[in-house]
Amino acid sequence: MTGIIRLAVLGSTGSIGRQTMEVVRAFPSRFTVVGLAAGGNTDLLAEQMAEFKPGLVCCRGEKPPAGSYQPVTMEEMASHPEVDTVVIATPGRAGLMPTLAAARAGKNIALANKESLVAAGHIIISEAQRTGARILPVDSEHSAIWQCLEGEKKPPARIILTASGGPFRSYTPAQLEGVTAEQALRHPSWLMGEKVTVDSATLMNKGFEVIEAHWLFDVPYDDIEVLIHPQSIVHSIVEFVDGSAKAQLSYPDMRLPIQYALSYPERLPNPELPRLDWSLISQLDFAPPDPATFPCLRLALEAGRSGGTSPAVLSAADEVAVELFLANRIKFSQIPNLVERVLEHHQPTSKPTLDDIIEADAWARETAFKLSSGEKKA
Ligand SMILES: NC(=O)c1ccc[n+]([C@@H]2O[C@H](COP(=O)([O-])OP(=O)(O)OC[C@H]3O[C@@H](n4cnc5c(N)ncnc54)[C@H](OP(=O)(O)O)[C@@H]3O)[C@@H](O)[C@H]2O)c1
């Protein structure tokens, strides 16, 4: 790696954004922050601005911090000539247009936001291929697959995505009826933003990751499997044509895949990253997820396979359903029902343009809100 890498961090005040800053602090001679984008947490954004002094800032909060910087949109930041690598760590739909802008501008894209690939994978991948933009996966599972594929000449025969199973791994559908937002937000392995934590509890997150893996590694859906692995040590497995398999193992800490994406193809020595004590690991368990407990996984796989605008509708309907659940307006068990009903009402477009996707997304949100107003939270 030559020269200092100029980073724009979108979603800098969130879980991935803050951990990105920790990686930057660990390697001040390797990375510099030239752009920061955040939502409403203006206090933290102001602190980050004071520390990193970025020239470009995007703030959606009502009172953007004062300072000498150029206010820009996230799309302008993601495609700015002074930016080498864009970290996309805004959740949901908010990641789509900046990811596309970065792809069109030929940037390195450290992609944490999975919803953009779910909604518009074919468009983002073809734009990245056209411009030479590199998509560097930040999601731990996709980083694991990427690391396993390094040096391999043949495509993988099979990918096995691991999932912790979240807080309700061993619950029955009946037990899920009464779970609260507080319980759903208590993830056993990872400390993440609210949306992705609820998605992890329903396994919608794993369904999104299957779609993400399909686009990132060009692997058919039939060759991607999901297994529950409660220890969260094996971050994913790749099986090759000869039956040999590789896995990536590490302590569950998002700073590792973030750092790998930023420093690729180099590995950097970071003493702050925890090491596994192999002598303490007596067991690694793997089991298929129970489809009755996790209907969202089935919905995501069906939407991914059906393609077109269905994954965009899945993602948008889920974003609304999670929002309603966190606002205590629907039950946890109503999340898959609501998403499924929106998908049933949808007339998919098979080869969607970006406009078709944006339209499908808006339709799905409106439909989800409408349908939810008829739901009763018993
Ligand atoms: N956290 C993880 O361990 C993890 C792992 C893998 C993948 N991911 C993916 O990474 C993405 C971010 O996850 P996270 O856990 O970091 O989320 P998070 O903690 O909720 O942080 C989200 C960040 O995005 C900002 N933001 C939200 N909506 C925005 C908008 N409309 N415009 C501009 N900024 C906006 C927030 O700003 P404010 O806080 O200032 O409002 C915050 O900085 C998600 O797509 C998730 O699936 C996360």
PDB file of N, CA and C in Angstrom, residues 310-361:
ATOM      1  N   SER A 310     -38.535  -7.534  -6.329  1.00  0.00           N
ATOM      2  CA  SER A 310     -38.949  -8.187  -5.069  1.00  0.00           C
ATOM      3  C   SER A 310     -37.978  -7.934  -3.912  1.00  0.00           C
ATOM      4  N   PRO A 311     -36.639  -8.050  -4.122  1.00  0.00           N
ATOM      5  CA  PRO A 311     -35.758  -7.788  -2.976  1.00  0.00           C
ATOM      6  C   PRO A 311     -35.846  -6.343  -2.466  1.00  0.00           C
ATOM      7  N   ALA A 312     -36.068  -5.378  -3.370  1.00  0.00           N
ATOM      8  CA  ALA A 312     -36.199  -3.977  -2.929  1.00  0.00           C
ATOM      9  C   ALA A 312     -37.449  -3.823  -2.070  1.00  0.00           C
ATOM     10  N   VAL A 313     -38.511  -4.523  -2.467  1.00  0.00           N
ATOM     11  CA  VAL A 313     -39.768  -4.456  -1.706  1.00  0.00           C
ATOM     12  C   VAL A 313     -39.584  -5.148  -0.354  1.00  0.00           C
ATOM     13  N   LEU A 314     -38.913  -6.278  -0.362  1.00  0.00           N
ATOM     14  CA  LEU A 314     -38.607  -6.994   0.892  1.00  0.00           C
ATOM     15  C   LEU A 314     -37.884  -6.064   1.866  1.00  0.00           C
ATOM     16  N   SER A 315     -36.826  -5.407   1.355  1.00  0.00           N
ATOM     17  CA  SER A 315     -35.988  -4.579   2.211  1.00  0.00           C
ATOM     18  C   SER A 315     -36.759  -3.369   2.749  1.00  0.00           C
ATOM     19  N   ALA A 316     -37.524  -2.720   1.876  1.00  0.00           N
ATOM     20  CA  ALA A 316     -38.277  -1.529   2.304  1.00  0.00           C
ATOM     21  C   ALA A 316     -39.369  -1.913   3.299  1.00  0.00           C
ATOM     22  N   ALA A 317     -40.075  -3.011   3.023  1.00  0.00           N
ATOM     23  CA  ALA A 317     -41.158  -3.436   3.930  1.00  0.00           C
ATOM     24  C   ALA A 317     -40.580  -3.819   5.283  1.00  0.00           C
ATOM     25  N   ASP A 318     -39.416  -4.453   5.264  1.00  0.00           N
ATOM     26  CA  ASP A 318     -38.776  -4.834   6.529  1.00  0.00           C
ATOM     27  C   ASP A 318     -38.356  -3.593   7.315  1.00  0.00           C
ATOM     28  N   GLU A 319     -37.858  -2.578   6.610  1.00  0.00           N
ATOM     29  CA  GLU A 319     -37.425  -1.355   7.312  1.00  0.00           C
ATOM     30  C   GLU A 319     -38.614  -0.726   8.052  1.00  0.00           C
ATOM     31  N   VAL A 320     -39.758  -0.726   7.381  1.00  0.00           N
ATOM     32  CA  VAL A 320     -40.961  -0.168   8.024  1.00  0.00           C
ATOM     33  C   VAL A 320     -41.391  -1.077   9.186  1.00  0.00           C
ATOM     34  N   ALA A 321     -41.381  -2.393   8.953  1.00  0.00           N
ATOM     35  CA  ALA A 321     -41.840  -3.322   9.993  1.00  0.00           C
ATOM     36  C   ALA A 321     -40.966  -3.210  11.254  1.00  0.00           C
ATOM     37  N   VAL A 322     -39.648  -3.079  11.053  1.00  0.00           N
ATOM     38  CA  VAL A 322     -38.745  -2.961  12.207  1.00  0.00           C
ATOM     39  C   VAL A 322     -39.011  -1.643  12.944  1.00  0.00           C
ATOM     40  N   GLU A 323     -39.228  -0.589  12.180  1.00  0.00           N
ATOM     41  CA  GLU A 323     -39.527   0.730  12.772  1.00  0.00           C
ATOM     42  C   GLU A 323     -40.808   0.638  13.618  1.00  0.00           C
ATOM     43  N   LEU A 324     -41.822  -0.028  13.071  1.00  0.00           N
ATOM     44  CA  LEU A 324     -43.103  -0.145  13.792  1.00  0.00           C
ATOM     45  C   LEU A 324     -42.941  -1.006  15.043  1.00  0.00           C
ATOM     46  N   PHE A 325     -42.134  -2.054  14.934  1.00  0.00           N
ATOM     47  CA  PHE A 325     -41.890  -2.915  16.103  1.00  0.00           C
ATOM     48  C   PHE A 325     -41.167  -2.125  17.198  1.00  0.00           C
ATOM     49  N   LEU A 326     -40.145  -1.368  16.797  1.00  0.00           N
ATOM     50  CA  LEU A 326     -39.386  -0.602  17.796  1.00  0.00           C
ATOM     51  C   LEU A 326     -40.230   0.512  18.417  1.00  0.00           C
ATOM     52  N   ALA A 327     -41.234   0.965  17.661  1.00  0.00           N
ATOM     53  CA  ALA A 327     -42.141   1.998  18.196  1.00  0.00           C
ATOM     54  C   ALA A 327     -43.292   1.355  18.977  1.00  0.00           C
ATOM     55  N   ASN A 328     -43.197   0.036  19.170  1.00  0.00           N
ATOM     56  CA  ASN A 328     -44.211  -0.696  19.945  1.00  0.00           C
ATOM     57  C   ASN A 328     -45.589  -0.696  19.274  1.00  0.00           C
ATOM     58  N   ARG A 329     -45.588  -0.611  17.923  1.00  0.00           N
ATOM     59  CA  ARG A 329     -46.879  -0.582  17.225  1.00  0.00           C
ATOM     60  C   ARG A 329     -47.265  -1.930  16.627  1.00  0.00           C
ATOM     61  N   ILE A 330     -46.280  -2.792  16.403  1.00  0.00           N
ATOM     62  CA  ILE A 330     -46.599  -4.176  16.037  1.00  0.00           C
ATOM     63  C   ILE A 330     -45.746  -5.114  16.890  1.00  0.00           C
ATOM     64  N   LYS A 331     -46.185  -6.390  16.937  1.00  0.00           N
ATOM     65  CA  LYS A 331     -45.433  -7.368  17.723  1.00  0.00           C
ATOM     66  C   LYS A 331     -44.276  -7.898  16.886  1.00  0.00           C
ATOM     67  N   PHE A 332     -43.317  -8.507  17.577  1.00  0.00           N
ATOM     68  CA  PHE A 332     -42.165  -9.105  16.888  1.00  0.00           C
ATOM     69  C   PHE A 332     -42.637 -10.103  15.836  1.00  0.00           C
ATOM     70  N   SER A 333     -43.628 -10.926  16.217  1.00  0.00           N
ATOM     71  CA  SER A 333     -44.103 -11.976  15.297  1.00  0.00           C
ATOM     72  C   SER A 333     -44.866 -11.385  14.105  1.00  0.00           C
ATOM     73  N   GLN A 334     -45.233 -10.107  14.195  1.00  0.00           N
ATOM     74  CA  GLN A 334     -45.940  -9.486  13.066  1.00  0.00           C
ATOM     75  C   GLN A 334     -44.966  -8.944  12.005  1.00  0.00           C
ATOM     76  N   ILE A 335     -43.672  -8.911  12.322  1.00  0.00           N
ATOM     77  CA  ILE A 335     -42.704  -8.406  11.330  1.00  0.00           C
ATOM     78  C   ILE A 335     -42.762  -9.271  10.064  1.00  0.00           C
ATOM     79  N   PRO A 336     -42.586 -10.610  10.178  1.00  0.00           N
ATOM     80  CA  PRO A 336     -42.644 -11.405   8.930  1.00  0.00           C
ATOM     81  C   PRO A 336     -44.009 -11.352   8.260  1.00  0.00           C
ATOM     82  N   ASN A 337     -45.086 -11.307   9.059  1.00  0.00           N
ATOM     83  CA  ASN A 337     -46.437 -11.266   8.456  1.00  0.00           C
ATOM     84  C   ASN A 337     -46.598 -10.025   7.595  1.00  0.00           C
ATOM     85  N   LEU A 338     -46.156  -8.890   8.141  1.00  0.00           N
ATOM     86  CA  LEU A 338     -46.317  -7.630   7.415  1.00  0.00           C
ATOM     87  C   LEU A 338     -45.482  -7.648   6.128  1.00  0.00           C
ATOM     88  N   VAL A 339     -44.237  -8.096   6.235  1.00  0.00           N
ATOM     89  CA  VAL A 339     -43.362  -8.140   5.050  1.00  0.00           C
ATOM     90  C   VAL A 339     -43.970  -9.077   4.006  1.00  0.00           C
ATOM     91  N   GLU A 340     -44.471 -10.210   4.448  1.00  0.00           N
ATOM     92  CA  GLU A 340     -45.036 -11.186   3.500  1.00  0.00           C
ATOM     93  C   GLU A 340     -46.262 -10.606   2.793  1.00  0.00           C
ATOM     94  N   ARG A 341     -47.097  -9.888   3.553  1.00  0.00           N
ATOM     95  CA  ARG A 341     -48.310  -9.326   2.937  1.00  0.00           C
ATOM     96  C   ARG A 341     -47.956  -8.249   1.913  1.00  0.00           C
ATOM     97  N   VAL A 342     -46.937  -7.458   2.215  1.00  0.00           N
ATOM     98  CA  VAL A 342     -46.515  -6.444   1.233  1.00  0.00           C
ATOM     99  C   VAL A 342     -46.005  -7.148  -0.027  1.00  0.00           C
ATOM    100  N   LEU A 343     -45.207  -8.187   0.137  1.00  0.00           N
ATOM    101  CA  LEU A 343     -44.690  -8.920  -1.031  1.00  0.00           C
ATOM    102  C   LEU A 343     -45.832  -9.546  -1.832  1.00  0.00           C
ATOM    103  N   GLU A 344     -46.859 -10.038  -1.133  1.00  0.00           N
ATOM    104  CA  GLU A 344     -48.005 -10.644  -1.846  1.00  0.00           C
ATOM    105  C   GLU A 344     -48.758  -9.616  -2.681  1.00  0.00           C
ATOM    106  N   HIS A 345     -48.792  -8.367  -2.212  1.00  0.00           N
ATOM    107  CA  HIS A 345     -49.499  -7.308  -2.950  1.00  0.00           C
ATOM    108  C   HIS A 345     -48.677  -6.759  -4.114  1.00  0.00           C
ATOM    109  N   HIS A 346     -47.404  -7.132  -4.187  1.00  0.00           N
ATOM    110  CA  HIS A 346     -46.496  -6.509  -5.164  1.00  0.00           C
ATOM    111  C   HIS A 346     -46.557  -7.195  -6.527  1.00  0.00           C
ATOM    112  N   GLN A 347     -46.562  -6.371  -7.577  1.00  0.00           N
ATOM    113  CA  GLN A 347     -46.455  -6.893  -8.946  1.00  0.00           C
ATOM    114  C   GLN A 347     -45.018  -6.648  -9.376  1.00  0.00           C
ATOM    115  N   PRO A 348     -44.143  -7.675  -9.306  1.00  0.00           N
ATOM    116  CA  PRO A 348     -42.721  -7.404  -9.555  1.00  0.00           C
ATOM    117  C   PRO A 348     -42.410  -7.046 -11.003  1.00  0.00           C
ATOM    118  N   THR A 349     -41.400  -6.196 -11.161  1.00  0.00           N
ATOM    119  CA  THR A 349     -40.854  -5.874 -12.483  1.00  0.00           C
ATOM    120  C   THR A 349     -39.594  -6.716 -12.625  1.00  0.00           C
ATOM    121  N   SER A 350     -39.441  -7.412 -13.782  1.00  0.00           N
ATOM    122  CA  SER A 350     -38.356  -8.405 -13.824  1.00  0.00           C
ATOM    123  C   SER A 350     -36.961  -7.810 -14.039  1.00  0.00           C
ATOM    124  N   LYS A 351     -36.805  -6.830 -14.905  1.00  0.00           N
ATOM    125  CA  LYS A 351     -35.451  -6.256 -15.085  1.00  0.00           C
ATOM    126  C   LYS A 351     -35.517  -4.781 -14.721  1.00  0.00           C
ATOM    127  N   PRO A 352     -35.540  -4.476 -13.424  1.00  0.00           N
ATOM    128  CA  PRO A 352     -35.834  -3.100 -13.027  1.00  0.00           C
ATOM    129  C   PRO A 352     -34.686  -2.126 -13.275  1.00  0.00           C
ATOM    130  N   THR A 353     -35.062  -0.914 -13.671  1.00  0.00           N
ATOM    131  CA  THR A 353     -34.104   0.187 -13.721  1.00  0.00           C
ATOM    132  C   THR A 353     -34.020   0.757 -12.311  1.00  0.00           C
ATOM    133  N   LEU A 354     -33.123   1.721 -12.132  1.00  0.00           N
ATOM    134  CA  LEU A 354     -33.015   2.358 -10.817  1.00  0.00           C
ATOM    135  C   LEU A 354     -34.341   3.031 -10.446  1.00  0.00           C
ATOM    136  N   ASP A 355     -34.968   3.676 -11.432  1.00  0.00           N
ATOM    137  CA  ASP A 355     -36.252   4.338 -11.162  1.00  0.00           C
ATOM    138  C   ASP A 355     -37.300   3.317 -10.712  1.00  0.00           C
ATOM    139  N   ASP A 356     -37.320   2.137 -11.355  1.00  0.00           N
ATOM    140  CA  ASP A 356     -38.272   1.092 -10.949  1.00  0.00           C
ATOM    141  C   ASP A 356     -38.034   0.693  -9.489  1.00  0.00           C
ATOM    142  N   ILE A 357     -36.757   0.614  -9.127  1.00  0.00           N
ATOM    143  CA  ILE A 357     -36.420   0.190  -7.753  1.00  0.00           C
ATOM    144  C   ILE A 357     -36.845   1.254  -6.746  1.00  0.00           C
ATOM    145  N   ILE A 358     -36.570   2.511  -7.085  1.00  0.00           N
ATOM    146  CA  ILE A 358     -36.945   3.604  -6.176  1.00  0.00           C
ATOM    147  C   ILE A 358     -38.475   3.647  -6.025  1.00  0.00           C
ATOM    148  N   GLU A 359     -39.155   3.430  -7.137  1.00  0.00           N
ATOM    149  CA  GLU A 359     -40.625   3.435  -7.101  1.00  0.00           C
ATOM    150  C   GLU A 359     -41.159   2.255  -6.273  1.00  0.00           C
ATOM    151  N   ALA A 360     -40.553   1.071  -6.480  1.00  0.00           N
ATOM    152  CA  ALA A 360     -40.988  -0.119  -5.735  1.00  0.00           C
ATOM    153  C   ALA A 360     -40.741   0.071  -4.237  1.00  0.00           C
ATOM    154  N   ASP A 361     -39.618   0.686  -3.915  1.00  0.00           N
ATOM    155  CA  ASP A 361     -39.267   0.950  -2.513  1.00  0.00           C
ATOM    156  C   ASP A 361     -40.320   1.864  -1.872  1.00  0.00           C
TER     157      ASP A 361
END
